[in-house]
Short mmCIF file of C-alpha atoms in Angstrom, two decimals:
data_model
loop_
_atom_site.label_atom_id
_atom_site.label_comp_id
_atom_site.label_asym_id
_atom_site.label_seq_id
_atom_site.Cartn_x
_atom_site.Cartn_y
_atom_site.Cartn_z
CA LYS A 1 -27.15 50.38 2.93
CA ILE A 2 -25.90 47.14 4.50
CA LEU A 3 -29.44 45.67 4.49
CA PHE A 4 -29.81 46.52 0.80
CA LEU A 5 -26.44 44.91 0.13
CA LYS A 6 -27.46 41.65 1.83
CA ILE A 7 -30.76 41.45 -0.06
CA HIS A 8 -29.11 42.27 -3.38
CA LEU A 9 -26.35 39.68 -2.89
CA LYS A 10 -28.87 36.95 -2.11
CA GLN A 11 -30.69 37.72 -5.33
CA ILE A 12 -27.69 37.74 -7.65
CA CYS A 13 -25.93 34.72 -6.07
CA ARG A 14 -28.86 32.33 -5.79
CA GLY A 15 -28.07 29.03 -7.49
CA HIS A 16 -24.28 29.19 -7.07
CA THR A 17 -24.16 26.75 -4.13
CA TYR A 18 -22.36 24.10 -6.19
CA THR A 19 -19.87 26.43 -7.87
CA LEU A 20 -16.95 25.21 -5.74
CA VAL A 21 -17.68 21.55 -6.54
CA LEU A 22 -18.00 22.26 -10.26
CA MET A 23 -14.82 24.35 -10.23
CA VAL A 24 -12.89 21.52 -8.59
CA THR A 25 -14.18 19.04 -11.16
CA SER A 26 -13.42 21.27 -14.14
CA THR A 27 -9.91 22.06 -12.94
CA ALA A 28 -8.99 18.49 -11.99
CA ILE A 29 -10.27 16.90 -15.23
CA GLY A 30 -7.68 18.84 -17.17
CA GLY A 31 -5.21 18.90 -14.27
CA THR A 32 -4.02 16.10 -12.00
CA LEU A 33 -6.21 13.55 -13.79
CA GLN A 34 -3.77 13.97 -16.68
CA TYR A 35 -0.84 12.95 -14.50
CA GLY A 36 -2.34 9.60 -13.55
CA TYR A 37 -3.75 9.03 -17.04
CA ASN A 38 -0.48 9.70 -18.84
CA LEU A 39 1.43 7.44 -16.47
CA ALA A 40 -0.98 4.57 -17.08
CA ILE A 41 -1.34 4.67 -20.87
CA MET A 42 2.34 3.96 -21.53
CA ASN A 43 2.27 0.36 -20.29
CA ALA A 44 0.07 -1.24 -22.96
CA PRO A 45 1.77 0.04 -26.16
CA THR A 46 5.31 -0.83 -25.02
CA VAL A 47 5.89 -3.60 -27.58
CA PHE A 48 4.11 -1.72 -30.37
CA ILE A 49 6.18 1.45 -29.94
CA GLN A 50 9.39 -0.57 -29.67
CA ASN A 51 8.55 -2.27 -32.97
CA PHE A 52 7.74 1.15 -34.46
CA VAL A 53 11.17 2.45 -33.40
CA ASN A 54 12.89 -0.54 -34.95
CA GLU A 55 10.91 -0.27 -38.19
CA THR A 56 11.69 3.45 -38.42
CA PHE A 57 15.43 2.91 -38.12
CA LEU A 58 15.31 0.03 -40.61
CA GLU A 59 13.42 2.13 -43.19
CA ARG A 60 15.60 5.23 -42.75
CA TRP A 61 19.09 3.82 -42.51
CA GLY A 62 18.73 0.07 -43.01
CA ILE A 63 19.75 -0.56 -39.39
CA GLN A 64 18.20 -3.44 -37.49
CA PHE A 65 18.35 -2.68 -33.76
CA GLY A 66 18.86 -5.34 -31.16
CA VAL A 67 16.93 -5.69 -27.92
CA TYR A 68 19.37 -3.50 -25.98
CA GLU A 69 19.17 -0.53 -28.37
CA VAL A 70 15.37 -0.62 -28.63
CA THR A 71 15.03 -0.94 -24.86
CA LEU A 72 17.37 2.02 -24.36
CA ILE A 73 15.27 4.25 -26.65
CA TRP A 74 12.06 3.05 -24.98
CA THR A 75 13.48 3.83 -21.55
CA PHE A 76 14.30 7.34 -22.76
CA ILE A 77 10.73 7.79 -24.07
CA VAL A 78 9.33 6.79 -20.69
CA SER A 79 11.84 8.71 -18.57
CA ILE A 80 11.55 12.00 -20.45
CA PHE A 81 8.05 12.33 -18.98
CA SER A 82 9.67 12.81 -15.57
CA LEU A 83 12.14 15.33 -17.01
CA GLY A 84 9.23 17.29 -18.45
CA GLY A 85 7.48 17.12 -15.09
CA PHE A 86 10.58 18.51 -13.41
CA ILE A 87 10.66 21.44 -15.86
CA GLY A 88 6.94 21.97 -15.37
CA ALA A 89 7.37 22.11 -11.60
CA LEU A 90 10.07 24.76 -11.99
CA ILE A 91 7.97 27.06 -14.18
CA ALA A 92 4.70 26.46 -12.29
CA GLY A 93 5.57 28.98 -9.58
CA PRO A 94 6.44 31.94 -11.83
CA MET A 95 3.43 31.21 -14.07
CA SER A 96 1.02 31.09 -11.13
CA VAL A 97 2.34 34.43 -9.85
CA ARG A 98 2.31 36.17 -13.23
CA PHE A 99 -0.93 34.81 -14.72
CA GLY A 100 -2.85 33.62 -11.67
CA ARG A 101 -3.89 30.10 -10.72
CA LYS A 102 -6.84 29.70 -13.09
CA LYS A 103 -5.21 31.25 -16.15
CA THR A 104 -2.09 29.11 -15.60
CA MET A 105 -4.25 25.97 -15.68
CA LEU A 106 -5.80 27.16 -18.94
CA LEU A 107 -2.46 28.05 -20.53
CA ASN A 108 -1.14 24.66 -19.45
CA ASN A 109 -3.35 23.04 -22.09
CA VAL A 110 -1.04 24.43 -24.79
CA PHE A 111 1.54 21.82 -23.76
CA LEU A 112 -1.11 19.11 -23.57
CA LEU A 113 -2.72 19.71 -26.96
CA SER A 114 0.66 20.08 -28.66
CA SER A 115 1.65 16.76 -27.16
CA SER A 116 -1.53 15.06 -28.34
CA LEU A 117 -1.10 16.36 -31.89
CA LEU A 118 2.49 15.12 -32.08
CA ALA A 119 1.52 11.69 -30.75
CA LEU A 120 -1.37 11.39 -33.18
CA LEU A 121 0.77 12.26 -36.21
CA SER A 122 3.89 10.34 -35.20
CA ARG A 123 2.89 7.11 -36.91
CA THR A 124 1.90 8.83 -40.16
CA ALA A 125 5.12 10.86 -40.13
CA LYS A 126 7.12 7.71 -39.25
CA SER A 127 8.93 9.65 -36.52
CA PHE A 128 9.53 8.20 -33.08
CA GLU A 129 11.18 11.53 -32.21
CA MET A 130 7.70 13.06 -32.22
CA ILE A 131 6.73 10.60 -29.48
CA ILE A 132 9.71 11.69 -27.40
CA ILE A 133 8.79 15.38 -27.76
CA SER A 134 5.16 14.51 -27.06
CA ARG A 135 6.04 12.79 -23.78
CA PHE A 136 8.27 15.70 -22.77
CA LEU A 137 5.46 18.23 -23.38
CA VAL A 138 2.85 16.19 -21.55
CA GLY A 139 5.32 15.87 -18.68
CA ILE A 140 5.54 19.68 -18.50
CA ASN A 141 1.73 19.75 -18.43
CA ALA A 142 1.65 17.30 -15.53
CA GLY A 143 4.39 19.14 -13.63
CA ILE A 144 2.47 22.42 -13.80
CA SER A 145 -0.91 20.97 -12.88
CA MET A 146 0.48 18.93 -9.97
CA ASN A 147 1.70 22.18 -8.39
CA VAL A 148 -0.79 24.84 -9.40
CA GLN A 149 -3.99 22.84 -8.94
CA PRO A 150 -3.57 22.10 -5.18
CA MET A 151 -2.58 25.76 -4.71
CA TYR A 152 -5.73 26.91 -6.53
CA PHE A 153 -7.93 24.56 -4.50
CA GLY A 154 -6.37 25.38 -1.13
CA GLU A 155 -6.73 29.13 -1.71
CA SER A 156 -10.33 28.84 -2.93
CA ALA A 157 -11.79 26.49 -0.32
CA PRO A 158 -13.20 27.57 3.06
CA LYS A 159 -11.09 26.65 6.07
CA HIS A 160 -13.32 23.77 7.22
CA LEU A 161 -13.21 22.16 3.74
CA ARG A 162 -9.66 23.09 2.77
CA GLY A 163 -8.27 19.60 3.32
CA ALA A 164 -11.04 17.75 1.50
CA VAL A 165 -11.02 20.12 -1.47
CA SER A 166 -7.22 20.06 -1.79
CA LEU A 167 -7.20 16.28 -1.45
CA SER A 168 -9.46 15.99 -4.50
CA SER A 169 -6.26 16.49 -6.53
CA ALA A 170 -5.07 13.07 -5.35
CA VAL A 171 -8.53 11.57 -5.96
CA PHE A 172 -8.47 12.70 -9.59
CA THR A 173 -4.87 11.54 -9.99
CA SER A 174 -5.83 8.02 -8.94
CA PHE A 175 -8.98 8.18 -11.05
CA GLY A 176 -6.85 9.16 -14.04
CA LEU A 177 -4.61 6.19 -13.31
CA VAL A 178 -7.57 3.79 -13.33
CA LEU A 179 -9.07 5.44 -16.41
CA GLY A 180 -5.79 5.15 -18.29
CA GLN A 181 -5.41 1.50 -17.33
CA VAL A 182 -8.93 0.70 -18.55
CA VAL A 183 -8.59 2.63 -21.82
CA SER A 184 -5.25 0.85 -22.39
CA LEU A 185 -6.81 -2.60 -22.39
CA LYS A 186 -6.24 -4.41 -25.67
CA GLU A 187 -10.01 -4.61 -26.13
CA LEU A 188 -10.12 -0.79 -26.32
CA LEU A 189 -7.15 1.35 -27.46
CA GLY A 190 -4.30 -0.83 -26.21
CA SER A 191 -3.94 -2.69 -29.51
CA GLU A 192 -1.40 -2.38 -32.32
CA PRO A 193 -3.61 -0.40 -34.75
CA CYS A 194 -4.71 2.10 -32.08
CA TRP A 195 -1.66 2.95 -29.96
CA GLN A 196 -1.27 6.44 -31.50
CA TYR A 197 -4.90 7.22 -30.65
CA LEU A 198 -4.25 6.00 -27.10
CA LEU A 199 -1.35 8.44 -26.69
CA ALA A 200 -3.45 11.30 -28.11
CA SER A 201 -6.60 10.53 -26.10
CA ASN A 202 -5.47 12.82 -23.27
CA ALA A 203 -6.64 15.76 -25.41
CA ILE A 204 -10.29 15.01 -24.52
CA PRO A 205 -10.03 16.02 -20.82
CA GLY A 206 -8.02 19.05 -21.91
CA PHE A 207 -10.81 20.22 -24.22
CA ILE A 208 -13.35 19.73 -21.41
CA GLN A 209 -11.31 21.99 -19.15
CA LEU A 210 -10.91 24.66 -21.83
CA LEU A 211 -14.69 24.77 -22.31
CA THR A 212 -15.64 24.86 -18.62
CA LEU A 213 -12.92 26.43 -16.45
CA PRO A 214 -13.24 30.00 -17.86
CA TRP A 215 -16.70 30.21 -16.24
CA PHE A 216 -15.27 29.90 -12.72
CA PRO A 217 -13.55 32.55 -10.57
CA GLU A 218 -9.87 33.02 -9.82
CA SER A 219 -8.45 32.21 -6.37
CA PRO A 220 -9.83 34.86 -3.93
CA ARG A 221 -6.53 35.03 -2.05
CA TYR A 222 -4.59 35.62 -5.25
CA LEU A 223 -7.00 38.37 -6.28
CA LEU A 224 -6.68 40.24 -2.98
CA ILE A 225 -3.14 39.55 -1.78
CA ASP A 226 -1.27 39.38 -5.10
CA CYS A 227 -3.42 41.66 -7.26
CA GLY A 228 -4.92 43.95 -4.60
CA ASP A 229 -8.34 43.65 -6.26
CA LYS A 230 -10.80 43.69 -3.34
CA GLU A 231 -13.96 43.77 -5.42
CA ALA A 232 -12.91 40.77 -7.54
CA CYS A 233 -11.95 38.88 -4.36
CA LEU A 234 -15.36 39.44 -2.80
CA ILE A 235 -17.18 38.44 -6.00
CA ALA A 236 -15.10 35.25 -6.20
CA LEU A 237 -15.85 34.40 -2.56
CA GLN A 238 -19.56 34.98 -3.06
CA ARG A 239 -19.66 32.70 -6.08
CA LEU A 240 -17.60 29.94 -4.45
CA ARG A 241 -19.54 30.05 -1.17
CA GLY A 242 -23.03 30.44 -2.60
CA CYS A 243 -23.31 33.85 -0.82
CA GLU A 244 -22.47 32.32 2.57
CA VAL A 245 -19.30 34.35 3.05
CA GLN A 246 -18.38 34.51 6.73
CA LYS A 247 -16.87 37.60 8.31
CA GLU A 248 -14.15 35.41 9.87
CA GLU A 249 -13.02 34.26 6.43
CA LEU A 250 -12.77 37.82 5.15
CA ASP A 251 -10.84 38.78 8.28
CA GLU A 252 -8.40 35.91 7.76
CA ILE A 253 -7.62 36.95 4.17
CA LEU A 254 -7.26 40.60 5.22
CA GLN A 255 -4.97 39.50 8.02
CA GLU A 256 -2.70 37.57 5.64
CA GLN A 257 -2.71 40.53 3.27
CA ASN A 258 -1.65 42.81 6.11
CA GLU A 259 1.17 40.45 7.16
CA THR A 260 2.58 40.16 3.64
CA LYS A 261 2.05 43.79 2.61
CA GLY A 262 4.99 45.09 0.64
CA GLU A 263 6.50 41.62 0.13
CA ARG A 264 6.99 40.15 -3.33
CA ALA A 265 6.65 36.49 -4.24
CA LYS A 266 9.77 34.63 -3.12
CA GLN A 267 12.04 32.53 -5.28
CA PRO A 268 12.88 28.92 -4.27
CA TRP A 269 16.47 29.74 -3.36
CA GLU A 270 15.25 32.48 -1.02
CA LEU A 271 13.37 29.88 1.03
CA PHE A 272 16.64 28.09 1.79
CA THR A 273 18.08 31.22 3.39
CA ASP A 274 14.90 32.28 5.22
CA ARG A 275 15.02 30.96 8.77
CA SER A 276 11.34 31.71 9.34
CA VAL A 277 10.38 28.86 6.95
CA ARG A 278 13.26 26.47 7.70
CA TRP A 279 11.22 23.65 9.24
CA GLN A 280 8.35 24.12 6.80
CA LEU A 281 10.84 23.56 3.97
CA ILE A 282 12.39 20.53 5.69
CA THR A 283 8.90 19.09 6.17
CA VAL A 284 8.08 19.46 2.48
CA ALA A 285 11.38 17.78 1.54
CA VAL A 286 10.90 14.87 3.96
CA LEU A 287 7.33 14.21 2.87
CA SER A 288 8.08 14.16 -0.86
CA SER A 289 6.43 10.90 -1.77
CA ILE A 290 8.47 7.83 -2.64
CA TYR A 291 6.68 5.43 -4.94
CA PHE A 292 7.56 2.55 -7.25
CA TYR A 293 6.61 0.88 -10.49
CA ALA A 294 4.12 -1.82 -9.55
CA SER A 295 4.92 -4.20 -12.43
CA TYR A 296 8.46 -4.82 -11.14
CA VAL A 297 7.08 -5.72 -7.73
CA PHE A 298 4.44 -8.04 -9.18
CA GLN A 299 7.09 -9.92 -11.14
CA GLU A 300 9.20 -10.26 -8.02
CA ALA A 301 6.13 -11.46 -6.12
CA GLY A 302 5.65 -14.32 -8.57
CA ILE A 303 2.63 -13.02 -10.51
CA SER A 304 2.51 -14.34 -14.08
CA ALA A 305 3.03 -11.89 -16.96
CA SER A 306 -0.46 -12.58 -18.34
CA GLN A 307 -2.06 -11.47 -15.05
CA ILE A 308 0.02 -8.34 -14.44
CA GLN A 309 -2.15 -6.09 -16.65
CA TYR A 310 -5.27 -6.88 -14.66
CA VAL A 311 -3.55 -6.86 -11.28
CA THR A 312 -2.20 -3.38 -12.11
CA ILE A 313 -5.77 -2.17 -12.72
CA GLY A 314 -6.61 -3.59 -9.30
CA THR A 315 -3.87 -1.51 -7.68
CA GLY A 316 -5.20 1.58 -9.44
CA MET A 317 -8.70 0.90 -8.12
CA CYS A 318 -7.22 0.31 -4.68
CA GLU A 319 -5.46 3.68 -4.67
CA PHE A 320 -8.56 5.42 -6.05
CA THR A 321 -10.70 3.93 -3.25
CA ALA A 322 -8.12 4.88 -0.64
CA CYS A 323 -8.00 8.49 -1.84
CA ILE A 324 -11.79 8.76 -1.66
CA LEU A 325 -11.74 7.42 1.91
CA CYS A 326 -8.96 9.85 2.79
CA ASN A 327 -11.03 12.68 1.32
CA LEU A 328 -13.96 11.72 3.56
CA LEU A 329 -11.87 11.34 6.72
CA ILE A 330 -9.28 14.11 6.50
CA GLU A 331 -11.43 16.82 8.11
CA ARG A 332 -12.37 14.41 10.91
CA LEU A 333 -9.00 12.86 11.74
CA GLY A 334 -6.66 15.66 10.69
CA ARG A 335 -3.55 15.73 8.52
CA ARG A 336 -1.00 14.65 11.09
CA LEU A 337 -2.76 11.45 12.15
CA MET A 338 -3.46 10.34 8.59
CA LEU A 339 0.10 10.98 7.49
CA MET A 340 1.67 9.24 10.46
CA GLY A 341 -0.80 6.35 10.36
CA GLY A 342 -0.20 5.83 6.64
CA TYR A 343 3.56 5.62 7.03
CA VAL A 344 3.32 3.29 10.05
CA LEU A 345 1.02 0.93 8.13
CA MET A 346 3.32 1.04 5.11
CA THR A 347 6.22 0.05 7.36
CA GLY A 348 4.23 -2.91 8.69
CA TRP A 349 3.20 -4.14 5.25
CA ALA A 350 6.78 -3.81 3.99
CA ILE A 351 7.87 -6.18 6.77
CA VAL A 352 5.10 -8.67 5.96
CA PHE A 353 5.91 -8.43 2.27
CA THR A 354 9.59 -9.21 2.95
CA VAL A 355 8.62 -12.28 4.98
CA ALA A 356 6.23 -13.44 2.25
CA LEU A 357 8.91 -13.12 -0.44
CA SER A 358 11.40 -15.02 1.73
CA LEU A 359 8.98 -17.94 2.06
CA GLU A 360 7.80 -17.83 -1.56
CA ASN A 361 9.59 -21.06 -2.61
CA MET A 362 8.48 -22.91 0.51
CA VAL A 363 4.75 -22.17 0.56
CA THR A 364 2.64 -22.29 -2.61
CA TRP A 365 0.21 -19.52 -1.65
CA MET A 366 2.87 -17.00 -0.68
CA PRO A 367 2.74 -15.14 -4.05
CA TYR A 368 -0.87 -14.25 -3.29
CA LEU A 369 0.05 -13.01 0.19
CA SER A 370 2.72 -10.89 -1.50
CA MET A 371 0.11 -9.50 -3.87
CA ALA A 372 -2.21 -8.78 -0.93
CA CYS A 373 0.63 -6.90 0.79
CA ILE A 374 1.08 -4.74 -2.30
CA PHE A 375 -2.61 -3.86 -2.29
CA THR A 376 -2.59 -3.02 1.41
CA TYR A 377 0.65 -1.05 1.00
CA ILE A 378 -0.94 1.05 -1.74
CA LEU A 379 -4.13 1.38 0.31
CA SER A 380 -2.11 2.71 3.24
CA PHE A 381 -0.24 5.06 0.90
CA GLY A 382 -3.47 6.38 -0.58
CA MET A 383 -5.12 6.84 2.82
CA GLY A 384 -2.48 9.30 3.95
CA PRO A 385 0.77 10.25 2.21
CA ALA A 386 -0.56 10.22 -1.38
CA GLY A 387 -3.12 12.92 -0.74
CA VAL A 388 -2.17 14.82 2.39
CA THR A 389 1.38 15.60 1.23
CA GLY A 390 0.05 17.77 -1.61
CA ILE A 391 -2.03 19.85 0.81
CA LEU A 392 0.73 20.86 3.20
CA PRO A 393 2.51 23.57 1.14
CA THR A 394 -0.82 25.42 0.94
CA GLU A 395 -1.31 25.27 4.69
CA ILE A 396 2.18 25.82 6.10
CA PHE A 397 3.42 28.59 3.75
CA ASN A 398 1.96 32.06 3.32
CA GLN A 399 0.95 33.65 0.03
CA THR A 400 4.39 35.02 -0.87
CA SER A 401 6.22 31.73 -0.14
CA ARG A 402 3.61 29.27 -1.42
CA PRO A 403 4.51 29.25 -5.16
CA ALA A 404 8.21 28.75 -4.38
CA ALA A 405 7.32 26.00 -1.88
CA TYR A 406 5.31 24.17 -4.51
CA MET A 407 8.18 24.54 -6.97
CA THR A 408 10.51 22.92 -4.44
CA ALA A 409 8.06 20.16 -3.50
CA GLY A 410 7.20 19.43 -7.12
CA SER A 411 10.84 19.30 -8.19
CA LEU A 412 11.64 16.83 -5.42
CA MET A 413 8.63 14.68 -6.32
CA TRP A 414 9.66 14.41 -9.98
CA LEU A 415 13.29 13.74 -9.07
CA ASN A 416 12.15 10.99 -6.70
CA LEU A 417 9.94 9.50 -9.41
CA PHE A 418 12.85 9.47 -11.84
CA ILE A 419 15.36 8.08 -9.33
CA ILE A 420 13.07 5.36 -8.00
CA GLY A 421 12.09 4.38 -11.52
CA MET A 422 15.75 3.99 -12.44
CA ILE A 423 17.02 2.18 -9.35
CA PHE A 424 14.06 -0.01 -8.38
CA PRO A 425 14.76 -2.75 -10.96
CA PHE A 426 18.34 -2.89 -9.64
CA LEU A 427 17.07 -3.02 -6.05
CA VAL A 428 14.89 -5.98 -7.00
CA SER A 429 17.73 -7.83 -8.70
CA GLY A 430 20.31 -6.91 -6.05
CA LEU A 431 18.32 -7.30 -2.84
CA GLY A 432 15.87 -9.97 -3.99
CA GLN A 433 13.28 -10.67 -1.33
CA TYR A 434 14.66 -7.81 0.77
CA CYS A 435 13.86 -5.16 -1.87
CA PHE A 436 11.22 -3.55 0.36
CA VAL A 437 13.45 -3.14 3.39
CA PRO A 438 14.74 0.32 2.30
CA PHE A 439 11.16 1.51 1.72
CA GLY A 440 10.09 0.24 5.13
CA ALA A 441 12.98 2.04 6.81
CA VAL A 442 12.17 5.33 5.03
CA CYS A 443 8.50 5.03 6.01
CA LEU A 444 9.35 4.41 9.67
CA LEU A 445 11.74 7.36 9.84
CA THR A 446 9.16 9.59 8.16
CA ALA A 447 6.49 8.58 10.68
CA LEU A 448 8.87 9.47 13.54
CA TYR A 449 9.60 12.85 11.93
CA ILE A 450 5.88 13.64 11.68
CA GLN A 451 5.37 12.70 15.32
CA MET A 452 8.18 14.98 16.52
CA VAL A 453 7.93 17.97 14.16
CA LEU A 454 4.73 18.42 12.18
CA PRO A 455 1.90 20.30 13.96
CA GLU A 456 -1.74 19.61 13.18
CA THR A 457 -3.05 22.07 10.57
CA LYS A 458 -6.72 21.08 10.46
CA GLY A 459 -9.04 24.07 10.90
CA LYS A 460 -6.19 26.51 11.57
CA THR A 461 -5.36 29.76 9.83
CA ILE A 462 -1.98 30.41 8.20
CA SER A 463 -1.10 32.73 11.09
CA MET A 464 -1.82 30.07 13.71
CA ILE A 465 0.28 27.49 11.86
CA THR A 466 3.10 30.02 11.42
CA LYS A 467 3.16 30.58 15.18
CA GLU A 468 3.65 26.85 15.82
CA PHE A 469 6.51 26.62 13.34
CA TYR A 470 8.02 29.78 14.82
CA ARG A 471 8.83 27.83 18.00
CA LEU A 472 10.85 25.37 15.91
CA ASN A 473 12.50 27.87 13.58
CA TYR A 474 13.74 30.12 16.42
CA ARG A 475 14.23 27.53 19.13
CA GLY A 476 16.89 28.48 21.66
CA GLN A 477 16.96 32.16 20.76
CA VAL A 478 15.44 35.20 22.40
CA LYS A 479 11.90 35.26 21.07
CA MET A 480 10.57 38.34 19.43
CA ASP A 481 6.99 39.38 19.97
CA ILE A 482 5.32 36.92 17.64
CA GLU A 483 1.92 38.37 18.42
CA GLY A 484 3.06 41.65 16.92
CA LYS A 485 5.20 40.11 14.18
CA HIS A 486 2.62 37.74 12.83
CA ALA A 487 -1.07 37.20 13.44
CA GLN A 488 -3.26 39.46 15.43
CA ASP A 489 -6.38 37.97 16.88
CA THR A 490 -8.38 40.90 15.55
CA PRO A 491 -7.09 41.94 12.12
CA PRO A 492 -7.52 45.47 10.86
CA GLN A 493 -10.88 45.91 9.23
CA ASP A 494 -11.16 47.34 5.77
CA GLU A 495 -14.60 48.90 5.72
CA ASN A 496 -14.33 49.69 2.02
CA PHE A 497 -13.94 45.94 1.38
CA VAL A 498 -17.38 45.02 2.73
CA ILE A 499 -19.57 48.04 3.41
CA ASN A 500 -18.86 50.20 0.39
CA TYR A 501 -18.88 47.34 -2.10
CA LEU A 502 -21.91 47.16 -4.33
CA PRO A 503 -21.84 44.44 -7.01
CA PRO A 504 -22.47 45.55 -10.57
#
């Protein structure tokens, strides 16, 4: 019977070797690519949308706005994207538990396509309010995809490729950033007659995902642990692995199912009172990425306004290249080294950048050294923190805690994005050439935290990682028998899962 099963599986699964790669591409095109793309496309039409707002008020009520009023409305249009992302991060967890990872990504396109339609019709309807709603909806889309997509990838990838597959989320984010910057050039859609088409162009990747993602399987771990569907789990594994499903991988999923049996998916507030995940939660909070708006830094560095558009594209290409390199190296070097190395390098470049800004009026070529520091800072960020941070909730939380962990991490990320976006211009004006000192200090402290607290997760099962965090979470107390509480080296075998399964 087992021999017949093996022969039959080889016949029905031949040709599915690249299913995992295609699934990653389909998911990310309509997922994290949208986050980078929708951040980038708002730079070019700034003046055009501000003029549109002013013309709308003048036509409706005969009011001619000044610079302050128009800038205030524009700031609200830009900032509401982060508010939408925050809302999206909060609902991503419940959606992924109720509908599953794949179906949540598909349903997420409702927000995206609604946003595109509103943006496209806003000029005809002479309503800047439609742009505000559009940006809020696309922010919700980004907030959901930034949380559910890494979860989907981490649960679908084999252990030895888990880091590289999960990191592809960051690769597609940076690619979306570059793509948006290119499409926003005035020679393409970044011109006055085309700005509404630029804002609506994000519908194209969404349609691609809607046409392709339904052909791929759901997360195997979700199917078995959350839904209890063993047959569907095995079919999904066979398709994603090209029939090369290892017994050890099945044992690991069964082991996690056994450990979480009878537990329901946790809510974010329950994580704060659960001592068994205390240091995992602190780690996620500490590693929530801190980033900045590059244009402010370029202006402070002395780059002319006419060059900023093209220099910004260069930073996007720099981050995209760094994420690809990180994707290639993460399974060789491990998460801990790449995170710590990235933050140490960022600290060093922040110091050099501060020195370069201090000498800007004394040496003519200092603005170019400042620009080089920005590129190397972003390169260091992309090589470690930008990508690896998104992987960690998948690896350090089990199936019942993972959605809530991503909700917490995503909420912190969007709050950081909003806060940094609001205060960075004031940091530049208040601290002048010392504006990067706070960032350097945060990076150094983060690197020290990683060195002292974060264990290496490369190639380890959830149970092994849980054991390492157990020593931190229950330090100084009488230890319970962790071998009995958590992972067993030989998990209980479910013969019905493998032997009695015959595919249709």
